[in-house]
Structure formats: C-alpha cells, structure tokens
Short mmCIF file of C-alpha atoms and ligand atoms in Angstrom, two decimals:
data_model
loop_
_atom_site.label_atom_id
_atom_site.label_comp_id
_atom_site.label_asym_id
_atom_site.label_seq_id
_atom_site.Cartn_x
_atom_site.Cartn_y
_atom_site.Cartn_z
CA UNK A 22 17.69 -67.52 73.42
CA UNK A 23 21.31 -66.72 73.10
CA UNK A 24 21.86 -63.11 71.95
CA UNK A 25 25.65 -63.12 72.53
CA UNK A 26 27.64 -61.96 69.44
CA UNK A 27 30.46 -64.11 68.42
CA UNK A 28 33.91 -62.40 68.13
CA UNK A 29 33.67 -62.75 64.27
CA UNK A 30 30.28 -61.00 64.32
CA UNK A 31 31.55 -58.14 66.57
CA UNK A 32 34.49 -57.70 64.33
CA UNK A 33 32.42 -57.76 61.17
CA UNK A 34 29.92 -55.24 62.78
CA UNK A 35 32.82 -52.83 63.64
CA UNK A 36 34.15 -53.08 60.12
CA UNK A 37 30.52 -52.39 58.82
CA UNK A 38 30.29 -49.33 60.94
CA UNK A 39 33.84 -48.18 59.91
CA UNK A 40 33.04 -48.44 56.25
CA UNK A 41 29.54 -46.97 56.44
CA UNK A 42 31.01 -44.04 58.34
CA UNK A 43 33.87 -43.49 55.90
CA UNK A 44 31.74 -43.67 52.78
CA UNK A 45 29.18 -41.34 54.09
CA UNK A 46 31.96 -38.72 54.51
CA UNK A 47 33.59 -39.61 51.05
CA UNK A 48 30.38 -39.25 49.21
CA UNK A 49 31.58 -41.51 46.46
CA UNK A 50 28.19 -42.94 45.39
CA UNK A 51 29.34 -46.09 43.50
CA UNK A 52 31.97 -47.09 45.79
CA UNK A 53 29.79 -46.58 48.88
CA UNK A 54 26.85 -48.70 47.55
CA UNK A 55 29.31 -51.41 46.70
CA UNK A 56 30.95 -51.18 50.09
CA UNK A 57 27.54 -51.49 51.86
CA UNK A 58 26.60 -54.48 49.68
CA UNK A 59 30.03 -56.18 50.37
CA UNK A 60 29.58 -55.62 54.06
CA UNK A 61 26.08 -57.03 54.08
CA UNK A 62 27.40 -60.01 52.31
CA UNK A 63 30.36 -60.26 54.77
CA UNK A 64 27.95 -59.98 57.83
CA UNK A 65 25.54 -62.41 56.21
CA UNK A 66 28.31 -64.93 55.66
CA UNK A 67 29.17 -64.63 59.32
CA UNK A 68 25.52 -64.96 60.25
CA UNK A 69 25.18 -67.93 58.09
CA UNK A 70 27.99 -69.70 59.78
CA UNK A 71 26.11 -69.53 63.04
CA UNK A 72 23.72 -72.20 64.28
CA UNK A 73 20.18 -71.05 63.68
CA UNK A 74 19.74 -71.08 67.38
CA UNK A 75 22.36 -68.32 67.76
CA UNK A 76 21.12 -66.34 64.88
CA UNK A 77 18.80 -64.21 66.93
CA UNK A 78 21.90 -62.08 67.80
CA UNK A 79 21.85 -60.71 64.20
CA UNK A 80 18.41 -59.08 64.84
CA UNK A 81 17.22 -56.46 67.29
CA UNK A 82 14.04 -58.06 68.78
CA UNK A 83 13.64 -57.30 72.40
CA UNK A 84 15.58 -59.57 74.76
CA UNK A 85 13.45 -62.58 75.96
CA UNK A 86 10.61 -61.79 73.50
CA UNK A 87 9.47 -64.97 71.90
CA UNK A 88 8.48 -63.64 68.52
CA UNK A 89 6.59 -66.46 66.68
CA UNK A 90 4.62 -64.22 64.35
CA UNK A 91 6.70 -63.78 61.21
CA UNK A 92 3.63 -64.51 59.08
CA UNK A 93 2.04 -61.16 60.31
CA UNK A 94 5.25 -59.17 59.98
CA UNK A 95 8.92 -59.95 59.76
CA UNK A 96 11.84 -58.38 61.53
CA UNK A 97 14.87 -56.92 59.60
CA UNK A 98 18.38 -58.24 60.42
CA UNK A 99 20.55 -55.46 62.09
CA UNK A 100 22.90 -55.27 59.12
CA UNK A 101 19.99 -54.58 56.71
CA UNK A 102 18.70 -51.87 59.07
CA UNK A 103 22.24 -50.35 59.03
CA UNK A 104 22.32 -50.54 55.18
CA UNK A 105 18.98 -48.78 54.99
CA UNK A 106 20.15 -45.94 57.41
CA UNK A 107 23.18 -45.53 55.20
CA UNK A 108 21.09 -45.19 51.97
CA UNK A 109 18.80 -42.58 53.88
CA UNK A 110 21.87 -40.53 54.76
CA UNK A 111 23.06 -40.67 51.29
CA UNK A 112 19.78 -39.64 49.89
CA UNK A 113 19.42 -36.71 52.22
CA UNK A 114 22.93 -35.59 51.13
CA UNK A 115 21.60 -34.73 47.62
CA UNK A 116 17.89 -35.61 47.22
CA UNK A 117 17.69 -34.64 43.78
CA UNK A 118 20.49 -36.79 42.70
CA UNK A 119 19.08 -39.73 44.59
CA UNK A 120 15.48 -39.33 43.54
CA UNK A 121 15.54 -38.09 40.04
CA UNK A 122 19.20 -37.84 39.04
CA UNK A 123 19.60 -41.69 38.42
CA UNK A 124 22.01 -41.97 41.48
CA UNK A 125 20.71 -45.45 42.43
CA UNK A 126 20.22 -46.81 38.81
CA UNK A 127 22.96 -49.59 39.15
CA UNK A 128 21.92 -50.48 42.66
CA UNK A 129 18.14 -50.73 41.70
CA UNK A 130 18.89 -52.81 38.64
CA UNK A 131 20.72 -55.26 41.07
CA UNK A 132 17.65 -55.23 43.40
CA UNK A 133 15.35 -56.12 40.57
CA UNK A 134 17.69 -58.86 39.30
CA UNK A 135 18.14 -60.43 42.84
CA UNK A 136 14.37 -60.31 43.33
CA UNK A 137 13.93 -62.13 40.01
CA UNK A 138 16.33 -64.76 41.19
CA UNK A 139 14.43 -65.28 44.40
CA UNK A 140 11.08 -65.53 42.40
CA UNK A 141 12.45 -67.68 39.77
CA UNK A 142 11.81 -65.48 36.74
CA UNK A 143 13.46 -62.69 34.59
CA UNK A 144 14.19 -59.21 35.85
CA UNK A 145 11.91 -57.69 33.19
CA UNK A 146 8.90 -59.73 34.60
CA UNK A 147 9.32 -58.09 38.08
CA UNK A 148 7.25 -55.10 39.34
CA UNK A 149 8.59 -53.66 42.58
CA UNK A 150 5.46 -52.80 44.54
CA UNK A 151 4.45 -51.83 48.14
CA UNK A 152 2.77 -55.17 49.01
CA UNK A 153 0.64 -58.01 47.93
CA UNK A 154 -2.63 -56.04 48.54
CA UNK A 155 -1.46 -53.36 46.17
CA UNK A 156 -0.94 -55.83 43.31
CA UNK A 157 -4.47 -57.38 43.78
CA UNK A 158 -6.04 -53.91 43.69
CA UNK A 159 -4.09 -53.49 40.36
CA UNK A 160 -5.57 -56.70 38.99
CA UNK A 161 -9.17 -56.05 40.17
CA UNK A 162 -9.07 -52.62 38.56
CA UNK A 163 -7.06 -53.43 35.57
CA UNK A 164 -7.84 -56.85 34.17
CA UNK A 165 -10.15 -56.74 31.12
CA UNK A 166 -13.34 -58.27 32.86
CA UNK A 167 -16.87 -57.46 32.03
CA UNK A 168 -20.41 -58.27 33.18
CA UNK A 169 -20.80 -62.09 33.15
CA UNK A 170 -17.22 -62.84 34.06
CA UNK A 171 -16.58 -64.47 37.27
CA UNK A 172 -13.61 -64.34 39.74
CA UNK A 173 -13.28 -67.31 41.91
CA UNK A 174 -11.34 -67.92 45.26
CA UNK A 175 -11.74 -70.07 48.46
CA UNK A 176 -12.40 -69.11 51.98
CA UNK A 177 -8.68 -69.48 52.58
CA UNK A 178 -8.06 -66.46 50.34
CA UNK A 179 -6.75 -63.53 52.33
CA UNK A 180 -8.76 -60.22 52.46
CA UNK A 181 -5.88 -58.42 50.89
CA UNK A 182 -6.48 -60.50 47.82
CA UNK A 183 -10.21 -60.68 48.17
CA UNK A 184 -11.75 -57.33 49.09
CA UNK A 185 -10.59 -55.52 45.98
CA UNK A 186 -12.36 -57.94 43.74
CA UNK A 187 -15.54 -57.52 45.77
CA UNK A 188 -15.32 -53.76 45.56
CA UNK A 189 -14.58 -53.65 41.80
CA UNK A 190 -17.30 -56.29 41.08
CA UNK A 191 -20.07 -53.88 41.93
CA UNK A 192 -18.51 -51.01 39.80
CA UNK A 193 -17.46 -53.11 36.82
CA UNK A 194 -20.24 -55.68 36.69
CA UNK A 195 -18.28 -58.87 36.97
CA UNK A 196 -19.14 -61.31 39.85
CA UNK A 197 -17.10 -62.86 42.67
CA UNK A 198 -17.67 -66.22 44.15
CA UNK A 199 -16.05 -67.50 47.34
CA UNK A 200 -16.37 -71.15 48.15
CA UNK A 201 -15.77 -72.78 51.59
CA UNK A 202 -12.72 -75.01 52.29
CA UNK A 203 -13.61 -77.64 54.97
CA UNK A 204 -11.01 -76.61 57.46
CA UNK A 205 -10.97 -79.80 59.47
CA UNK A 206 -10.39 -81.94 56.36
CA UNK A 207 -7.26 -80.08 55.29
CA UNK A 208 -5.00 -81.98 57.82
CA UNK A 209 -5.37 -85.08 55.86
CA UNK A 210 -5.63 -83.72 52.35
CA UNK A 211 -3.44 -84.75 49.42
CA UNK A 212 -2.23 -82.31 46.62
CA UNK A 213 -4.94 -83.90 44.30
CA UNK A 214 -7.64 -83.28 46.84
CA UNK A 215 -6.70 -79.58 46.99
CA UNK A 216 -6.62 -79.26 43.28
CA UNK A 217 -10.00 -81.19 42.86
CA UNK A 218 -11.50 -78.82 45.57
CA UNK A 219 -10.75 -75.89 43.35
CA UNK A 220 -11.41 -77.40 39.96
CA UNK A 221 -14.96 -78.57 40.88
CA UNK A 222 -15.85 -75.08 41.64
CA UNK A 223 -14.72 -73.70 38.09
CA UNK A 224 -17.67 -72.82 35.86
CA UNK A 225 -17.89 -71.88 32.26
CA UNK A 226 -17.80 -68.13 33.10
CA UNK A 227 -14.91 -68.39 35.60
CA UNK A 228 -12.36 -66.14 34.01
CA UNK A 229 -10.07 -65.53 37.03
CA UNK A 230 -8.87 -67.94 39.70
CA UNK A 231 -7.09 -66.55 42.85
CA UNK A 232 -5.48 -68.62 45.50
CA UNK A 233 -2.77 -68.14 48.15
CA UNK A 234 0.28 -70.16 47.66
CA UNK A 235 0.34 -70.53 51.39
CA UNK A 236 -2.75 -69.28 53.21
CA UNK A 237 -2.38 -67.29 56.42
CA UNK A 238 -4.84 -69.31 58.55
CA UNK A 239 -3.74 -72.94 58.50
CA UNK A 240 -0.74 -72.66 56.22
CA UNK A 241 -1.81 -74.88 53.39
CA UNK A 242 0.76 -74.81 50.58
CA UNK A 243 -1.32 -75.05 47.53
CA UNK A 244 0.11 -77.15 44.80
CA UNK A 245 1.12 -74.28 42.47
CA UNK A 246 1.90 -75.75 39.15
CA UNK A 247 -0.68 -78.51 39.32
CA UNK A 248 -3.41 -76.02 40.27
CA UNK A 249 -2.45 -73.64 37.39
CA UNK A 250 -2.45 -76.34 34.85
CA UNK A 251 -5.75 -77.77 36.05
CA UNK A 252 -7.36 -74.30 36.02
CA UNK A 253 -6.10 -73.63 32.54
CA UNK A 254 -7.39 -77.09 31.38
CA UNK A 255 -10.93 -75.91 32.58
CA UNK A 256 -10.63 -72.68 30.65
CA UNK A 257 -9.69 -70.14 33.29
CA UNK A 258 -7.87 -67.24 31.61
CA UNK A 259 -6.14 -65.53 34.52
CA UNK A 260 -4.58 -67.34 37.44
CA UNK A 261 -3.45 -64.89 40.04
CA UNK A 262 -1.57 -66.15 43.20
CA UNK A 263 -0.89 -64.69 46.49
CA UNK A 264 2.60 -65.20 47.49
CA UNK A 265 2.57 -62.94 50.50
CA UNK A 266 3.68 -65.90 52.70
CA UNK A 267 6.23 -67.49 50.48
CA UNK A 268 8.85 -64.86 49.19
CA UNK A 269 11.86 -65.64 51.70
CA UNK A 270 10.18 -68.70 53.08
CA UNK A 271 10.19 -71.24 50.24
CA UNK A 272 12.41 -71.58 47.12
CA UNK A 273 10.42 -70.37 44.23
CA UNK A 274 10.15 -71.04 40.60
CA UNK A 275 7.18 -68.96 39.56
CA UNK A 276 7.88 -68.56 35.87
CA UNK A 277 7.78 -72.49 35.34
CA UNK A 278 4.37 -72.67 36.90
CA UNK A 279 2.75 -70.67 33.99
CA UNK A 280 0.90 -68.41 36.47
CA UNK A 281 -0.24 -64.98 35.25
CA UNK A 282 0.58 -63.17 38.34
CA UNK A 283 2.41 -63.93 41.54
CA UNK A 284 2.26 -61.15 44.13
CA UNK A 285 4.40 -60.98 47.18
CA UNK A 286 5.16 -58.93 50.18
CA UNK A 287 8.82 -58.43 51.26
CA UNK A 288 8.28 -57.38 54.89
CA UNK A 289 7.40 -60.90 56.04
CA UNK A 290 9.71 -63.72 55.34
CA UNK A 291 12.27 -61.61 53.23
CA UNK A 292 12.77 -59.29 56.25
CA UNK A 293 13.01 -56.13 54.01
CA UNK A 294 11.84 -52.68 55.22
CA UNK A 295 8.18 -52.43 55.82
CA UNK A 296 5.92 -51.47 52.93
CA UNK A 297 7.78 -53.33 50.14
CA UNK A 298 6.66 -55.96 47.81
CA UNK A 299 7.36 -57.61 44.42
CA UNK A 300 5.33 -59.28 41.75
CA UNK A 301 5.89 -61.56 38.88
CA UNK A 302 3.71 -60.41 35.96
CA UNK A 303 3.59 -62.54 32.75
CA UNK A 304 4.46 -60.87 29.51
CA UNK A 305 1.05 -61.76 28.10
CA UNK A 306 -0.52 -59.25 30.61
CA UNK A 307 1.39 -56.30 29.49
CA UNK A 308 -1.13 -55.91 26.52
CA UNK A 309 -4.35 -56.27 28.56
CA UNK A 310 -3.70 -55.10 32.05
CA UNK A 311 -4.34 -51.44 32.72
CA UNK A 312 -2.09 -49.60 35.23
CA UNK A 313 -3.48 -48.43 38.45
CA UNK A 314 -1.51 -45.38 39.10
CA UNK A 315 -1.74 -42.44 36.65
CA UNK A 316 1.48 -40.32 36.59
CA UNK A 317 3.20 -37.96 34.15
CA UNK A 318 5.81 -39.51 32.03
CA UNK A 319 4.35 -42.92 32.29
CA UNK A 320 4.48 -43.57 28.52
CA UNK A 321 8.20 -44.30 28.89
CA UNK A 322 7.27 -47.58 30.50
CA UNK A 323 4.84 -48.66 27.87
CA UNK A 324 5.29 -52.34 27.06
CA UNK A 325 7.24 -52.79 30.20
CA UNK A 326 6.17 -54.29 33.59
CA UNK A 327 7.53 -51.16 35.14
CA UNK A 328 4.41 -49.22 34.07
CA UNK A 329 2.61 -51.07 36.96
CA UNK A 330 5.05 -49.79 39.52
CA UNK A 331 5.35 -46.05 38.63
CA UNK A 332 3.46 -43.94 41.11
CA UNK A 333 5.61 -40.83 40.99
CA UNK A 334 8.22 -39.98 43.68
CA UNK A 335 9.58 -43.24 45.26
CA UNK A 336 11.34 -44.18 48.46
CA UNK A 337 14.50 -45.35 46.97
CA UNK A 338 16.59 -45.96 50.18
CA UNK A 339 14.03 -48.53 51.31
CA UNK A 340 14.07 -50.15 47.96
CA UNK A 341 17.78 -50.24 47.95
CA UNK A 342 17.72 -51.98 51.42
CA UNK A 343 15.32 -54.61 49.93
CA UNK A 344 18.45 -55.63 47.96
CA UNK A 345 20.27 -56.18 51.17
CA UNK A 346 17.55 -58.13 52.60
CA UNK A 347 17.60 -60.39 49.63
CA UNK A 348 21.42 -60.81 49.97
CA UNK A 349 21.13 -61.67 53.63
CA UNK A 350 18.50 -64.28 52.94
CA UNK A 351 20.50 -65.77 50.16
CA UNK A 352 23.52 -66.26 52.33
CA UNK A 353 21.44 -68.18 54.92
CA UNK A 354 20.77 -70.82 52.22
CA UNK A 355 17.40 -71.69 50.66
CA UNK A 356 17.77 -75.36 51.33
CA UNK A 357 19.18 -75.04 54.83
CA UNK A 358 16.34 -72.55 55.71
CA UNK A 359 13.77 -75.08 54.38
CA UNK A 360 15.14 -77.96 56.44
CA UNK A 361 15.12 -75.83 59.59
CA UNK A 362 11.46 -74.88 58.98
CA UNK A 363 10.62 -78.48 58.46
CA UNK A 364 12.39 -79.58 61.58
CA UNK A 365 10.58 -76.90 63.63
CA UNK A 366 7.27 -77.89 62.29
CA UNK A 367 7.83 -81.54 63.03
CA UNK A 368 8.75 -80.69 66.53
CA UNK A 369 5.70 -78.53 66.92
CA UNK A 370 3.49 -81.24 65.52
CA UNK A 371 4.92 -83.85 67.92
CA UNK A 372 4.38 -81.64 70.88
CA UNK A 373 0.75 -80.92 69.94
CA UNK A 374 0.10 -84.68 69.34
CA UNK A 375 1.43 -85.31 72.80
CA UNK A 376 -0.47 -82.63 74.53
CA UNK A 377 -4.04 -82.98 75.72
CA UNK A 378 -6.21 -80.07 74.92
CA UNK A 379 -4.30 -79.13 71.73
CA UNK A 380 -5.21 -80.12 68.12
CA UNK A 381 -3.02 -80.01 64.98
CA UNK A 382 -5.08 -78.13 62.42
CA UNK A 383 -2.75 -77.83 59.53
CA UNK A 384 -1.50 -80.06 56.86
CA UNK A 385 0.94 -82.70 58.00
CA UNK A 386 2.98 -83.56 54.86
CA UNK A 387 6.02 -81.36 54.12
CA UNK A 388 5.04 -80.72 50.55
CA UNK A 389 1.68 -79.13 51.57
CA UNK A 390 3.00 -77.07 54.49
CA UNK A 391 5.16 -74.14 55.30
CA UNK A 392 6.41 -72.40 58.41
CA UNK A 393 3.01 -71.31 59.77
CA UNK A 394 0.51 -73.70 61.36
CA UNK A 395 -2.63 -73.57 63.50
CA UNK A 396 -2.63 -75.13 66.85
CA UNK A 397 -6.34 -75.57 67.91
CA UNK A 398 -7.44 -75.09 71.58
CA UNK A 399 -10.04 -77.29 72.94
CA UNK A 400 -10.61 -74.95 75.90
CA UNK A 401 -10.74 -71.13 76.15
CA UNK A 402 -10.76 -68.62 73.51
CA UNK A 403 -7.77 -68.36 71.23
CA UNK A 404 -7.61 -64.64 71.31
CA UNK A 405 -7.67 -64.42 75.04
CA UNK A 406 -5.00 -66.98 75.38
CA UNK A 407 -2.69 -65.23 72.88
CA UNK A 408 -3.29 -61.95 74.85
CA UNK A 409 -2.22 -63.67 78.05
CA UNK A 410 0.82 -65.36 76.31
CA UNK A 411 2.02 -62.03 75.26
CA UNK A 412 1.29 -59.97 78.36
CA UNK A 413 2.42 -62.48 80.92
CA UNK A 414 5.14 -64.57 79.05
CA UNK A 415 6.36 -62.30 76.16
CA UNK A 416 5.32 -64.79 73.45
CA UNK A 417 3.96 -63.30 70.27
CA UNK A 418 1.55 -65.58 68.24
CA UNK A 419 -1.51 -64.67 66.25
CA UNK A 420 -4.85 -66.08 67.37
CA UNK A 421 -8.01 -67.04 65.21
CA UNK A 422 -11.25 -67.42 66.90
CA UNK A 423 -12.71 -68.61 63.62
CA UNK A 424 -15.55 -71.05 64.43
CA UNK A 425 -14.23 -74.64 64.20
CA UNK A 426 -10.68 -73.41 64.34
CA UNK A 427 -10.16 -71.56 67.60
CA UNK A 428 -6.38 -71.70 67.11
CA UNK A 429 -3.06 -70.13 67.79
CA UNK A 430 -1.10 -69.63 64.64
CA UNK A 431 2.68 -70.19 65.02
CA UNK A 432 4.93 -68.86 62.43
CA UNK A 433 8.54 -69.33 63.37
CA UNK A 434 11.54 -68.03 61.45
CA UNK A 435 14.60 -70.07 61.35
CA UNK A 436 16.15 -68.45 64.57
CA UNK A 437 13.25 -69.46 66.64
CA UNK A 438 13.84 -72.39 68.91
CA UNK A 439 12.14 -75.67 70.01
CA UNK A 440 12.14 -74.29 73.56
CA UNK A 441 10.00 -71.33 72.35
CA UNK A 442 7.55 -73.72 70.80
CA UNK A 443 7.49 -75.84 73.90
CA UNK A 444 6.71 -72.77 75.97
CA UNK A 445 3.83 -71.81 73.78
CA UNK A 446 2.32 -75.19 74.03
CA UNK A 447 2.59 -75.59 77.74
CA UNK A 448 1.55 -72.09 78.63
CA UNK A 449 -1.40 -72.15 76.18
CA UNK A 450 -2.80 -75.12 78.02
CA UNK A 451 -2.16 -73.34 81.34
CA UNK A 452 -3.67 -70.09 80.10
CA UNK A 453 -6.76 -71.55 78.63
C1 PLP B 502 -1.78 -64.77 52.57
C2 PLP B 502 -1.65 -63.11 52.83
N1 PLP B 502 -2.04 -62.41 51.69
C3 PLP B 502 -2.05 -61.12 51.74
C4 PLP B 502 -1.60 -60.39 52.94
C5 PLP B 502 -1.68 -58.92 52.87
O1 PLP B 502 -0.16 -58.53 52.93
P1 PLP B 502 0.22 -56.99 52.71
O2 PLP B 502 -0.52 -56.27 53.84
O3 PLP B 502 1.74 -57.10 52.82
O4 PLP B 502 -0.33 -56.72 51.23
C6 PLP B 502 -1.24 -61.19 53.97
C7 PLP B 502 -0.86 -60.48 55.26
O5 PLP B 502 -0.66 -61.17 56.26
C8 PLP B 502 -1.28 -62.65 53.90
O6 PLP B 502 -1.07 -63.46 55.01
#
C-alpha cells in the first residue's frame, strides 16, 4: 500500500497545521471554526484528487496493516483527527463558553444540516446520537406498545437493534418474534424474494417491523422503500431501520422511503469520532415517542426531534468533528465511492469463484449488496483462520463461525486494494 504523501498533500497538511496553530492562539471562535472547516475541505479536495489506491496516506493506520474490517469500526482521516484536536483545545480554553455558552451553535447547526444531506432528509428530522444501539433502546422504551402487540425482525437483525426489544418486552408486555433467514438462499435472492420473506411473517398484531438496511453478517442490502411500502400495506404501524452499515457507504434518501426511524452510527463508514451516530425520526413520532433520557430543561425541546438527544452535558468537540468527517466523505464523492465498492466486490467475488475451498455467501447483484461480504471456508474454523491472518500477516477481517456460514467477513473501504483482498483469499486457504 502506498503511504507516500504527494507534494500537494504535504503542502496542504503544513498549511493546515499553520492555521490550526494560529487560530488556537488568536482565540477568535468564529474565524477559527471556519478556518478549520476550510482546511478540511482543502485537504479533502487534495485527497479526492488521489487515486483510491493512494488514499491510505490520508489516514493513520499502521503501515502494512491490511485493515479490511470497516464494518466493525472505521478509521478517521488524519485531517478529521486534527480538526477534532483543535476543537478540543478550543473547548478547554473556556469550557463554559464551549459547553453552555452557545460557542458552537453555528458549527453544530452546520453539522446537523450536513448530516441531513447525507441521510436525505431535513435538519429538523435529525437526532444526533451516540450510535445505532442507543436509538433502538429509545424506540424499545418509548414507542406506544402494549400487551398483545408484536415486534418482528429476522435473524439478520443485529443484536444492537434486537436485545433492547427483548428486554423491554418482558417489562412492558409486548412480544418479540425473530424469524430465520435461510442464509444459503440469500446469494440468489431477488429484491421481491427479500420483501416476500418479511411480508409473509407479518401478522395482524405485528405493530413494529425492524430490519437492517445492510446486515452485518452477509451484507444483504434490504430493498428499503419496497419493504417499507409492503409492511405498511400489511398494517405495520412502525417501520424502524438499522442503518449502522450504510451512513457513509451508500447514497441515502431516507425521507423518501416513508420509514419511521432510520438509525445510524457515524464511526463506521462515515469515519467520524467513535461514539457518534445520527437518526432520522419522522415527524409523526414526535407526538407518540417518549424520550429515553430525563434531563432538566428538556421541555425547551418539546415538539422537536432534539428532545431525543438531550442527555445533559455533551461532548461538543467530537460532535463538531463529525461535521469534518461528513465534509471529507462528501469531497470523495458518493458516486465515485460506490463505483469503487462495486469494483472491489466484483474482484473479491471473482477471486472466491476461482478458488477451491472458498464459497461466496453474499448477494451477487449490486443493488442487493454493499461493501461487506462473507467468504465461506470449506475447511478450518473461520475464527481460528481470522486470528492467524491477523497475527501472522497483519490482515484484519471479522470471522463468523455461525453454523452453515463459517465465513470471513470482508468489509473494505475505498482505499483498500485488490492486492489486499487477494492476500486474504490466498492466505485463508493456506491457513485453514
Ligand atoms: C448492522 C448493525 N447494527 C447495529 C450495530 C451496532 O452499532 P453501534 O455499536 O454503533 O450501535 C452494528 C455494529 O456493528 C451493526 O453492524
């Protein structure tokens, strides 16, 4: 992997450091935030002009580490880390001003607006959260459900969007049903098959349907709009979607899908600071969804989506840096990123098909897939193989020993290379 900086990047980085240093001394809040954002933009434009194969130089991953696990946790571009550090320094220069004095108001408004653009909705529909799990806890505690109501999801639903319902069911009296997805059939399923699989499970008392837009096991991209429409037609009242794997990976248009809630994490594909997320919440939920956090002064957010994100003192420097992560990703270009993901996935699929002992376990068509896929091993345990790949070869992938799957999950970002994928395939066979 080429980690050399181009002269333009080095220049830009120098300029970034100059301005960050200068503004920290000047203490001029508005100017300094604008300067940081302008520099992130400048650096991101430089990064966007690079071939994706050279883009690793904009990150700080260990040299020679083959990091193919962006679905578990992403990595922040160096310029976003620098912006974050700058906001931290600013905050610590006058904590009251930057926590309670409204010091970040304009900057945070811009973050919410940029998040809305990434989600495909209005700023007033966005709650800035900690992660996807938090939003699902909010829903399981706060939706108006009662004894006799059912919450439905498939075996592809992540624990972070499942456990909360199971816990609250016993306290609140509603029921939860999880149906099995035949994992081996997914490879050849159509969008209609995926919809039918869900719709045939919906009963008269099913009030909530939950599904991951892209699941974390085999990377099935559920047909969002089609599935929401079909569920509504069968009388489901609340459709809540887990977008942990999509924000930053796919172009999104959530408001158009008529979903009730679309919950995301920003520390995976958006490459924002860890412990940040964002959720789209439809206006019709404002009347019926109860907040999870109880804080003083919360009444000021009555009737606003912000009532769901107010938990008292907040970490604003990291939230500000979320804006820089959004800006960086935007400069890389949504369409260009998508093409790159499709290219890498096609390469991976061809390699698996040509390698004895490996089996492709994920959807094959572009519109049902994303940048995470399962490569089944016919020999050896996947977790032991993944451990050896990391310890002996510096390759980071996630393993699933799940019966019938026994797979390595590869989740490359745009800067990962065909050569890295190739190494995983070859060494997985040798290691098994
Ligand atoms: C599909 C899916 N949903 C939810 C989560 C939970 O994410 P978080 O811990 O950011 O809430 C993950 C984490 O990997 C995931 O892959």
